[in-house]
XYZ file of C-alpha atoms in Angstrom:
686
model
C 13.367 -15.828 30.800
C 16.859 -14.881 31.609
C 16.283 -11.447 30.006
C 13.524 -10.821 32.488
C 15.326 -11.607 35.259
C 18.121 -9.535 34.433
C 15.626 -6.677 34.261
C 13.719 -7.603 37.631
C 16.912 -8.329 39.603
C 17.496 -6.799 42.937
C 20.503 -5.110 41.578
C 18.677 -3.441 38.665
C 17.100 0.103 39.205
C 15.374 2.464 36.665
C 17.913 5.288 35.997
C 16.907 8.984 36.390
C 16.320 11.057 33.388
C 18.898 13.858 33.327
C 17.367 15.714 30.602
C 18.049 15.521 26.823
C 20.908 18.391 26.799
C 22.785 16.601 29.915
C 22.890 13.362 28.380
C 26.402 12.153 27.122
C 26.830 12.025 23.423
C 27.064 8.359 23.448
C 23.665 7.971 25.482
C 22.006 10.507 23.156
C 23.230 8.708 19.846
C 22.051 5.333 21.170
C 18.595 6.829 22.206
C 18.384 8.397 18.898
C 19.403 5.056 17.366
C 16.594 3.182 19.326
C 13.881 5.540 18.332
C 14.633 5.049 14.637
C 14.685 1.332 15.304
C 11.136 1.340 16.933
C 9.866 3.529 14.215
C 11.262 0.924 11.493
C 9.618 -1.924 13.258
C 6.319 -0.550 14.082
C 4.426 -0.930 10.693
C 5.642 -4.847 10.879
C 3.413 -5.386 14.414
C 0.469 -6.382 12.481
C 2.592 -9.423 10.918
C 4.625 -10.287 13.763
C 3.666 -12.760 16.350
C 2.770 -11.472 19.721
C 5.661 -12.878 21.400
C 8.257 -11.016 19.025
C 6.437 -7.589 19.462
C 6.920 -8.270 23.071
C 10.505 -9.054 23.211
C 11.334 -6.624 20.929
C 9.953 -3.775 22.941
C 11.161 -5.191 26.035
C 15.122 -5.264 24.573
C 14.775 -1.781 23.240
C 13.394 -0.371 26.459
C 16.137 -2.332 28.335
C 18.886 -0.801 26.020
C 17.495 2.763 26.505
C 17.532 2.164 30.291
C 21.267 1.112 30.132
C 22.316 4.128 27.733
C 20.398 6.490 30.121
C 21.919 4.984 33.129
C 25.550 4.266 31.414
C 25.049 0.889 32.737
C 27.440 -2.360 31.588
C 25.901 -4.175 28.428
C 24.791 -8.018 28.987
C 27.421 -10.773 28.455
C 26.964 -12.471 25.234
C 26.020 -15.870 26.490
C 22.544 -14.254 27.616
C 22.169 -12.837 24.205
C 22.853 -16.413 22.556
C 20.345 -17.791 25.236
C 17.866 -15.298 24.365
C 18.330 -15.844 20.476
C 17.982 -19.692 20.929
C 14.595 -18.960 22.479
C 13.361 -16.602 20.094
C 14.405 -19.219 17.042
C 12.660 -21.884 18.831
C 9.552 -19.516 19.381
C 9.692 -18.794 15.408
C 9.752 -22.457 14.492
C 6.686 -23.077 16.894
C 4.732 -20.306 15.238
C 5.624 -21.008 11.779
C 6.555 -24.653 11.812
C 9.834 -23.450 9.868
C 12.558 -21.136 10.079
C 12.675 -20.516 6.240
C 10.256 -18.159 4.369
C 8.939 -14.545 4.496
C 7.379 -14.315 7.874
C 9.941 -16.061 9.914
C 12.773 -14.481 8.048
C 11.362 -11.184 9.020
C 10.615 -12.098 12.631
C 14.195 -13.325 12.947
C 15.597 -10.147 11.513
C 13.640 -7.994 13.741
C 14.867 -10.277 16.974
C 18.235 -9.810 15.615
C 18.348 -6.152 15.122
C 16.786 -5.829 18.753
C 19.592 -8.023 20.290
C 22.410 -6.620 18.387
C 21.978 -3.010 20.202
C 22.941 -4.672 23.263
C 26.207 -5.260 21.834
C 27.201 -1.627 20.700
C 30.327 -1.914 22.097
C 32.340 -0.385 19.184
C 31.586 1.517 15.844
C 31.743 -2.088 13.861
C 28.732 -3.043 16.037
C 27.167 0.011 14.958
C 27.472 -0.387 11.236
C 25.739 -3.732 11.678
C 22.742 -2.231 13.360
C 22.326 0.232 10.806
C 22.599 -2.293 7.783
C 20.551 -4.446 9.500
C 17.981 -1.462 9.669
C 18.146 -0.831 6.055
C 17.440 -4.516 5.148
C 14.393 -4.312 7.475
C 13.123 -1.141 5.637
C 13.110 -3.254 2.593
C 11.132 -6.021 4.174
C 8.167 -3.763 4.160
C 7.509 -3.531 0.797
C 7.008 -7.600 1.106
C 3.793 -6.694 2.631
C 2.635 -3.301 1.284
C 3.926 -0.787 -1.296
C 1.432 1.816 -0.133
C 1.920 5.577 0.115
C 1.821 5.606 3.978
C 4.426 2.853 4.445
C 6.533 4.422 1.793
C 6.462 7.651 3.801
C 7.248 5.736 7.102
C 10.111 4.081 5.333
C 11.439 7.152 4.080
C 11.388 8.499 7.419
C 13.298 5.295 8.616
C 15.994 5.568 5.888
C 16.571 9.202 6.482
C 16.912 8.184 10.763
C 19.496 5.452 9.895
C 21.400 7.799 7.646
C 21.547 10.526 10.371
C 22.982 7.757 12.857
C 25.223 6.849 10.152
C 26.646 10.177 10.106
C 26.868 10.524 13.896
C 29.012 7.308 13.870
C 31.401 9.142 11.350
C 31.708 12.042 13.608
C 33.654 10.723 16.529
C 35.086 13.981 17.739
C 33.073 16.417 20.208
C 29.318 16.583 20.337
C 27.586 17.676 17.120
C 23.889 18.225 17.017
C 21.348 15.898 15.996
C 20.176 18.837 13.691
C 23.400 18.999 11.998
C 24.007 15.423 11.249
C 20.193 15.324 10.078
C 20.794 18.128 7.582
C 24.097 16.382 6.153
C 22.314 12.890 6.038
C 19.349 14.722 3.951
C 21.726 16.251 1.837
C 23.556 13.097 1.243
C 20.079 11.530 0.153
C 19.326 14.485 -2.023
C 22.659 13.389 -4.069
C 21.167 10.135 -4.650
C 17.919 11.355 -5.687
C 18.838 11.798 -9.334
C 20.180 8.148 -9.710
C 17.170 6.637 -8.158
C 15.155 8.585 -10.316
C 16.866 7.539 -13.260
C 16.881 3.969 -12.399
C 12.907 4.110 -11.532
C 12.356 5.532 -15.181
C 14.543 3.717 -17.255
C 15.234 0.206 -15.706
C 13.398 -2.633 -17.413
C 10.007 -3.278 -15.838
C 10.502 -7.188 -14.431
C 8.142 -9.133 -12.105
C 9.143 -9.415 -8.608
C 11.194 -11.956 -7.545
C 9.104 -12.604 -4.270
C 5.219 -12.658 -3.482
C 3.408 -9.509 -4.571
C 2.041 -7.546 -1.802
C -1.493 -7.872 -1.239
C -2.078 -4.006 -0.703
C -5.848 -3.098 -0.687
C -7.167 -6.653 -0.801
C -10.350 -6.107 0.596
C -11.514 -8.741 3.403
C -15.070 -8.069 1.502
C -15.703 -8.251 -2.042
C -17.121 -10.019 -4.713
C -17.580 -13.771 -4.384
C -18.274 -16.950 -6.436
C -20.786 -17.789 -3.682
C -23.711 -16.140 -2.791
C -25.879 -16.328 0.283
C -28.683 -14.062 1.430
C -27.200 -11.022 3.039
C -23.617 -11.533 1.708
C -23.821 -8.691 -0.462
C -25.204 -6.220 2.254
C -21.900 -7.000 4.014
C -19.974 -5.855 0.860
C -22.341 -2.660 0.892
C -20.878 -1.637 3.998
C -17.347 -1.453 2.646
C -16.575 2.239 1.260
C -13.137 1.423 -0.241
C -12.716 1.782 -3.903
C -13.009 -1.050 -6.113
C -12.709 0.335 -9.478
C -11.274 3.677 -11.140
C -12.540 4.494 -14.634
C -11.323 6.969 -17.161
C -13.686 7.169 -19.970
C -13.126 8.784 -23.650
C -15.738 11.217 -24.091
C -18.848 11.462 -22.011
C -19.444 9.336 -18.879
C -22.628 6.901 -19.342
C -25.646 7.250 -17.522
C -25.573 5.664 -13.751
C -28.360 3.004 -15.048
C -26.151 1.956 -17.818
C -23.015 1.089 -15.631
C -23.233 -2.598 -14.865
C -19.777 -4.381 -14.357
C -20.250 -8.293 -14.697
C -18.754 -10.320 -12.124
C -19.468 -13.877 -11.148
C -22.665 -15.553 -12.926
C -24.410 -17.912 -10.531
C -26.869 -20.447 -11.658
C -26.797 -23.598 -9.200
C -29.073 -23.179 -6.166
C -29.097 -25.797 -3.403
C -31.557 -24.120 -1.453
C -29.107 -21.890 0.803
C -26.414 -20.884 -1.394
C -26.035 -19.975 -5.261
C -22.832 -21.399 -7.008
C -21.590 -21.372 -10.535
C -23.352 -23.527 -12.750
C -22.064 -27.265 -13.386
C -23.665 -28.158 -16.738
C -25.540 -31.577 -17.399
C -24.951 -31.472 -21.170
C -21.931 -31.314 -23.256
C -20.316 -27.839 -24.372
C -22.055 -28.003 -27.548
C -25.487 -28.111 -26.186
C -25.301 -25.468 -23.604
C -26.067 -21.925 -24.553
C -23.419 -19.846 -26.142
C -22.333 -16.122 -25.634
C -23.376 -15.293 -29.121
C -23.211 -11.257 -28.286
C -24.787 -9.003 -30.500
C -24.073 -5.481 -29.889
C -25.348 -2.011 -31.581
C -24.313 1.687 -31.432
C -20.903 2.977 -30.765
C -18.561 1.407 -28.025
C -17.642 3.256 -25.014
C -13.834 2.953 -24.582
C -12.283 3.600 -20.915
C -9.259 3.035 -18.875
C -10.070 0.940 -15.582
C -7.802 0.331 -12.733
C -8.978 -2.540 -10.592
C -8.151 -2.833 -6.771
C -6.971 -6.338 -5.713
C -9.932 -8.917 -5.307
C -10.033 -12.432 -4.321
C -11.287 -13.924 -7.603
C -9.800 -14.465 -11.016
C -12.225 -12.512 -12.686
C -12.367 -9.049 -14.344
C -15.820 -6.869 -13.619
C -15.646 -5.340 -16.976
C -18.492 -3.032 -18.073
C -21.416 -4.725 -20.050
C -20.879 -5.954 -22.437
C -17.105 -6.441 -23.448
C -16.577 -7.690 -27.255
C -12.692 -8.589 -26.772
C -10.698 -9.620 -24.224
C -8.379 -6.662 -22.907
C -4.461 -7.004 -23.217
C -2.885 -7.209 -19.977
C 0.886 -7.900 -19.859
C 1.711 -10.917 -17.896
C -2.007 -12.249 -17.616
C -3.927 -14.363 -19.779
C -7.848 -13.457 -20.073
C -10.303 -15.600 -21.590
C -14.389 -15.069 -21.941
C -16.953 -17.711 -20.957
C -20.277 -18.231 -22.750
C -22.036 -16.123 -19.814
C -20.155 -12.908 -20.808
C -17.430 -13.246 -17.773
C -13.941 -12.508 -18.366
C -11.732 -14.801 -16.328
C -7.626 -14.430 -15.682
C -5.277 -17.284 -15.115
C -4.993 -16.462 -11.569
C -6.603 -14.561 -8.557
C -6.561 -10.725 -8.834
C -4.148 -10.080 -5.883
C -2.452 -7.157 -7.221
C -3.613 -3.696 -8.792
C -4.208 -4.051 -12.295
C -4.821 -1.148 -14.982
C -6.077 -2.217 -18.509
C -7.629 -0.637 -21.577
C -11.202 -2.113 -22.511
C -14.464 -1.168 -24.456
C -18.021 -1.894 -23.982
C -21.434 -1.671 -25.509
C -24.316 -0.515 -23.416
C -26.752 -1.864 -25.596
C -26.406 -5.262 -26.712
C -28.050 -8.902 -26.721
C -26.616 -12.200 -25.921
C -27.330 -15.858 -25.527
C -29.134 -18.128 -28.343
C -32.559 -17.036 -29.545
C -33.476 -20.173 -29.886
C -33.936 -23.003 -27.327
C -31.106 -25.171 -26.735
C -30.921 -28.252 -24.238
C -28.791 -26.706 -22.018
C -31.279 -24.122 -20.840
C -32.696 -26.771 -18.735
C -29.903 -26.149 -16.077
C -31.164 -22.770 -15.507
C -34.618 -24.391 -14.720
C -33.432 -26.615 -11.674
C -34.720 -25.748 -8.071
C -33.789 -27.829 -5.034
C -36.524 -30.136 -4.173
C -38.441 -29.480 -0.570
C -37.393 -25.671 -0.638
C -39.408 -22.654 -0.558
C -42.746 -24.320 -1.250
C -45.039 -21.543 -1.070
C -43.080 -19.421 -3.676
C -43.224 -22.292 -5.973
C -47.082 -22.273 -5.602
C -47.181 -18.604 -5.695
C -45.308 -18.871 -9.185
C -47.820 -21.891 -10.416
C -50.830 -19.639 -9.512
C -49.351 -16.590 -11.048
C -49.330 -18.360 -14.671
C -52.933 -19.294 -13.839
C -53.986 -15.504 -13.948
C -55.621 -14.278 -17.006
C -53.400 -13.171 -19.718
C -50.231 -14.998 -18.302
C -51.119 -18.681 -19.182
C -49.427 -18.571 -22.455
C -47.552 -15.346 -21.784
C -43.931 -15.100 -22.809
C -40.843 -14.625 -20.657
C -40.995 -10.848 -20.795
C -44.460 -10.591 -19.866
C -43.870 -12.749 -16.776
C -40.900 -10.684 -15.773
C -42.885 -7.466 -16.296
C -45.577 -9.116 -13.893
C -43.106 -9.974 -11.168
C -41.581 -6.647 -11.361
C -44.938 -5.077 -10.898
C -45.484 -7.391 -7.839
C -42.159 -6.337 -6.376
C -43.147 -2.605 -7.065
C -46.735 -2.509 -5.644
C -46.408 -5.479 -3.181
C -44.993 -3.488 0.160
C -41.324 -4.723 -0.009
C -38.536 -2.415 1.938
C -35.046 -2.234 0.230
C -32.684 -2.367 3.412
C -29.090 -3.292 4.575
C -30.399 -5.143 7.487
C -33.013 -7.114 6.634
C -32.139 -9.654 9.521
C -31.471 -13.386 9.510
C -33.831 -15.731 7.399
C -34.572 -19.100 7.906
C -34.344 -22.506 5.772
C -36.915 -21.242 3.411
C -35.542 -17.969 3.080
C -37.136 -17.119 -0.134
C -40.692 -18.002 0.914
C -39.851 -15.820 4.010
C -38.670 -12.964 2.051
C -41.216 -13.070 -0.724
C -44.542 -13.655 1.157
C -43.593 -12.627 4.886
C -41.259 -10.335 5.993
C -40.694 -8.477 2.315
C -37.447 -6.886 3.550
C -34.055 -7.171 1.957
C -31.070 -6.192 -0.070
C -30.450 -6.396 -3.825
C -29.238 -10.326 -3.551
C -32.954 -10.949 -1.694
C -34.751 -9.215 -4.825
C -32.467 -11.332 -7.405
C -32.712 -14.383 -5.932
C -36.529 -14.281 -5.318
C -36.843 -13.361 -8.855
C -34.956 -16.060 -10.218
C -36.465 -18.680 -8.241
C -40.100 -17.371 -9.325
C -39.237 -17.301 -12.987
C -37.678 -20.894 -12.751
C -40.715 -21.794 -11.003
C -42.669 -20.269 -13.908
C -40.877 -22.106 -16.357
C -38.586 -19.612 -17.561
C -34.795 -20.091 -17.354
C -32.960 -17.557 -15.250
C -29.775 -17.016 -13.204
C -28.093 -13.977 -10.852
C -25.223 -12.024 -11.983
C -23.138 -10.224 -9.178
C -20.896 -7.513 -9.878
C -20.848 -3.582 -9.521
C -23.689 -1.213 -10.405
C -23.257 2.719 -10.625
C -20.554 5.322 -9.485
C -19.873 8.205 -7.825
C -21.679 10.961 -9.258
C -18.519 13.318 -9.472
C -15.287 12.266 -11.125
C -12.109 12.288 -8.426
C -8.847 13.480 -10.025
C -10.524 13.077 -13.262
C -11.845 9.299 -12.567
C -15.065 7.940 -11.968
C -14.807 6.054 -8.958
C -16.779 2.716 -8.061
C -16.552 1.659 -4.611
C -17.089 -1.696 -2.793
C -20.318 -0.464 -1.565
C -21.477 -0.528 -5.192
C -21.636 -3.997 -5.494
C -24.964 -5.607 -6.563
C -26.726 -8.800 -7.766
C -29.244 -8.861 -10.605
C -30.970 -11.154 -12.630
C -31.035 -12.501 -16.387
C -33.966 -14.424 -17.936
C -33.968 -16.302 -21.117
C -36.489 -14.797 -23.741
C -37.146 -16.749 -27.039
C -36.181 -14.765 -30.119
C -33.813 -12.397 -28.230
C -31.564 -14.402 -25.932
C -30.755 -13.769 -22.219
C -32.474 -10.496 -20.884
C -31.361 -8.072 -18.019
C -33.666 -7.863 -15.216
C -32.629 -5.908 -11.795
C -35.502 -6.078 -9.222
C -33.613 -3.511 -7.163
C -35.028 -0.991 -9.724
C -38.644 -1.708 -9.039
C -38.174 -1.105 -5.262
C -35.294 1.410 -5.222
C -35.219 3.320 -8.648
C -32.838 5.726 -7.126
C -30.391 3.017 -6.456
C -29.873 2.264 -10.082
C -30.477 5.590 -11.632
C -28.557 7.906 -9.416
C -26.297 5.481 -7.541
C -28.095 6.403 -4.261
C -26.498 3.845 -2.098
C -27.684 2.851 1.327
C -25.092 3.684 3.910
C -24.607 2.039 7.409
C -24.381 4.538 10.251
C -21.087 6.223 10.501
C -18.595 5.781 13.351
C -18.081 7.913 16.386
C -15.400 10.194 14.679
C -16.906 10.445 11.310
C -20.514 10.981 12.808
C -18.905 14.088 15.155
C -17.375 15.479 12.112
C -20.624 15.264 10.235
C -22.377 17.050 12.836
C -19.867 19.919 12.693
C -19.415 20.164 8.829
C -21.376 17.596 6.841
C -18.905 18.278 3.495
C -15.628 17.807 5.855
C -15.317 13.930 6.159
C -16.021 13.871 2.345
C -13.487 16.226 1.313
C -10.799 14.817 3.345
C -11.631 11.141 1.914
C -11.701 12.551 -1.488
C -8.118 14.283 -1.012
C -6.475 11.344 0.470
C -8.024 9.014 -2.340
C -6.580 11.492 -4.824
C -3.283 11.752 -3.411
C -3.446 7.588 -3.198
C -4.477 7.331 -6.667
C -1.841 9.502 -8.343
C 0.693 7.141 -6.048
C -0.975 4.230 -7.655
C -0.680 5.416 -11.374
C 2.378 7.343 -11.462
C 4.465 4.885 -8.745
C 2.882 1.262 -8.514
C 1.493 0.878 -12.042
C 4.651 2.275 -13.950
C 4.643 -0.139 -16.378
C 6.937 -1.142 -19.648
C 4.490 0.610 -21.706
C 4.735 3.805 -19.869
C 8.556 3.533 -20.354
C 8.482 3.382 -23.912
C 5.606 6.317 -24.017
C 8.406 8.100 -22.067
C 10.954 7.257 -24.589
C 8.675 8.498 -27.505
C 7.998 11.923 -25.764
C 11.728 12.234 -25.635
C 11.845 12.095 -29.525
C 12.593 8.153 -30.131
C 10.199 7.191 -33.009
C 10.388 3.304 -32.343
C 11.532 2.599 -28.445
C 12.557 -0.863 -27.635
C 14.778 -2.628 -25.095
C 17.972 -1.904 -26.911
C 17.061 1.752 -26.714
C 16.236 1.596 -23.371
C 19.328 0.284 -22.435
C 21.437 2.497 -24.323
C 19.679 5.407 -22.863
C 19.994 3.993 -19.432
C 23.954 3.598 -19.882
C 24.374 6.927 -21.350
C 22.453 8.671 -18.503
C 24.468 6.768 -15.786
C 27.661 7.243 -17.570
C 27.056 11.165 -17.695
C 25.967 11.066 -14.092
C 29.293 9.128 -13.242
C 31.342 11.611 -14.862
C 29.596 14.847 -13.141
C 30.276 12.934 -9.982
C 33.859 12.356 -10.997
C 34.517 15.880 -11.837
C 32.716 17.174 -8.654
C 34.806 14.660 -6.274
C 38.093 16.154 -8.217
C 36.851 19.579 -7.708
C 35.904 18.676 -3.777
C 39.104 17.032 -3.499
C 41.274 20.012 -4.387
C 38.819 22.194 -2.584
C 40.307 23.604 0.819
C 37.748 23.302 3.703
C 37.791 26.330 5.670
C 37.971 24.483 8.944
C 41.308 23.159 7.408
C 42.403 26.594 6.398
C 41.925 27.561 9.935
C 43.846 24.627 11.326
C 46.771 25.327 9.054
C 46.772 28.898 10.176
C 47.210 27.653 13.806
C 49.843 25.209 12.883
C 52.070 27.881 11.364
C 51.457 30.243 14.259
C 52.403 27.483 16.491
C 55.694 26.441 14.832
C 56.696 29.946 15.124
C 56.621 30.034 18.578
C 58.414 26.386 18.742
C 55.296 24.375 19.313
C 54.792 20.996 17.810
C 51.889 20.878 15.868
C 50.726 17.986 13.632
C 47.567 17.347 11.738
C 46.288 14.909 13.784
C 46.750 16.423 17.175
C 43.469 17.720 18.892
C 42.977 21.361 19.947
C 43.187 20.416 23.545
C 46.381 18.341 22.918
C 47.872 21.734 21.437
C 46.673 24.129 24.223
C 48.740 21.688 26.895
C 51.652 21.886 24.697
C 51.551 25.826 24.624
C 50.954 25.877 28.487
C 53.917 23.387 28.871
C 56.581 25.169 26.809
C 55.458 28.993 27.509
C 53.661 28.934 30.852
C 51.658 31.864 31.931
C 52.856 33.758 28.800
C 51.177 31.382 26.679
C 47.927 31.452 28.255
C 46.239 33.816 25.987
C 47.204 31.737 22.880
C 45.926 28.448 24.598
C 42.878 30.110 25.646
C 42.202 30.891 22.242
C 43.062 27.210 21.005
C 40.295 26.143 23.528
C 37.949 28.160 22.135
C 38.417 27.113 18.624
C 37.635 23.531 20.191
C 34.386 24.723 21.576
C 33.473 26.406 18.272
C 34.292 23.392 16.155
C 33.199 20.516 18.315
C 31.145 21.923 21.411
C 27.750 21.689 21.863
C 26.964 25.243 20.146
C 29.291 24.331 17.499
C 29.488 26.886 14.495
C 28.655 25.923 11.087
C 31.855 28.176 9.657
C 35.140 28.951 11.263
C 35.361 32.622 13.020
C 37.778 34.598 10.847
C 38.129 36.998 13.832
C 39.426 33.958 15.923
C 42.080 33.642 13.240
C 43.521 36.812 13.139
C 43.577 36.594 16.932
C 46.235 33.603 16.683
C 48.559 36.090 14.714
C 48.004 38.766 17.440
C 48.622 36.418 20.322
C 51.534 34.508 18.575
C 53.150 37.934 18.228
C 52.792 38.802 21.988
C 54.203 35.224 22.720
C 57.183 35.825 20.457
C 58.094 38.931 22.170
C 58.076 37.494 25.495
C 59.937 34.148 24.537
C 63.553 35.605 24.428
C 63.124 36.630 27.986
C 61.610 33.329 29.001
């Protein structure tokens, strides 16, 4: 590329670093701006093509070298050529120049190349506003707390560079410009907060960021070993806040996809073979008081709400359509790729399903031919045992559970790979598995014994201690259990995991993979430190999610009620917003009027100097620099005016030098008058 050849040409040398304090102001300000740009681009690296990251780093490094060595900027045709190559690479990477990813890629390239055109203040302003635009693009990918904090630093840095661009004289310090930028941003905070609280909540005009979208999680497909992969993910899946006492861990079953079709390898949702009227209906029957709770669901990959069993009614979620199914699932009209908060209730004591046999139950007896022959034979022999020949489904289920409990089975996250007849191998040979192994084997045995059965997936249990007032359910709580049909009762839950690992169900004691190197070292020094650090971060992140990202129209209306509005609506919200903005505008106008008539201390000192110079016959206008005034004093009064000229140069150092003062020196102002009197005494003689 032309850019590479320009960097590696025979005349190009890496400049020597003179030290930060010895850099000229233009070089210092340019390096600061390049650092802000690099910080702003950095979170985008995982979204950008590799060539874009490399090109941006190369251009910024080249521009930094030019700033340190005070080298000439490249010609425009070289930049046009690099831009054309970047556009071609963007098209090759995305097959288009339109859309989010190619647009962000080209914005990054344009901002990097524009730094090679910093010939005037106008060019710097283009870079600043490209930087502000790039800050906004980060929220197309993520609105998490770390990204927001990083972009706040970027905004402060860009505002600081903007302040420096408006200080053309002298060498103001970065600290001084940074303070002014922070103060300016602070003035805008009330308006930003007001707009956030009162501006109507509307849907995004672009794709919703997939914050927290786990690469693992619930699925509408199940292979043996799949849930064990999810169990290694310690990220939060659900947060719940219960009204009243938290239910016992063994009652916390959060129902997800129900799987009933088995091809010998994979379990899938059922494709019924009978019309809907002949299929088993939900027929939910509850008892006892309901459990009411608030749930925050982190993004999933499925259109399923994993609600606590059993929910009698669909939760109301603004902008979403929720429907129930006959197997007690709650489905949404689109996949959950954003964080949702909802209010729901459930009954932990319930029955569901038809009490009498219906034709559709035959679908829950189907097994693939040619698979797991030894397990099928074992199930047939089970029915021939004394007392089980005419036993009901519940008695058969208890017998299978006893076999699991007493048969030498091991509950483990790493059972290894299973072959074609995985159920045979697990049930009769290796006897090692995770929850999906036990649930799948239980269903196959029950079906082989003539009992309709199916697998239910979801989450089970929760963290033993609340976190920031919320009960936390992690991805590692993903679970698979079984349901079988019992005449006179309907579908009955059976959790084979409870037979082999009762602590997993009763106390939510989940298996955990070995910790990593850093986590293991921390655990070795202080076993509780890692947990406290994680809990602290999750508490902070939860508050960000609840108070900022999940701030909804309902919360806006609740805020109006707290302010005394009895029946808030859109009109009330709009009126309050207009009144508040108008009030702030009037306050700002009053402050501007006062500030306009307020005389700056530096201005007062300059006016005093101008009066002194006019008395001694030296022309002094408002636009004249101190160095110009000193030269005029020496030209008119010679050696007699040296004292006054030195005082003027001292003023310039105090106002614009490296160690500039925050306020004028009153003693220096008095010295002007004394020096002028002495000069006036010599003036007649001259």
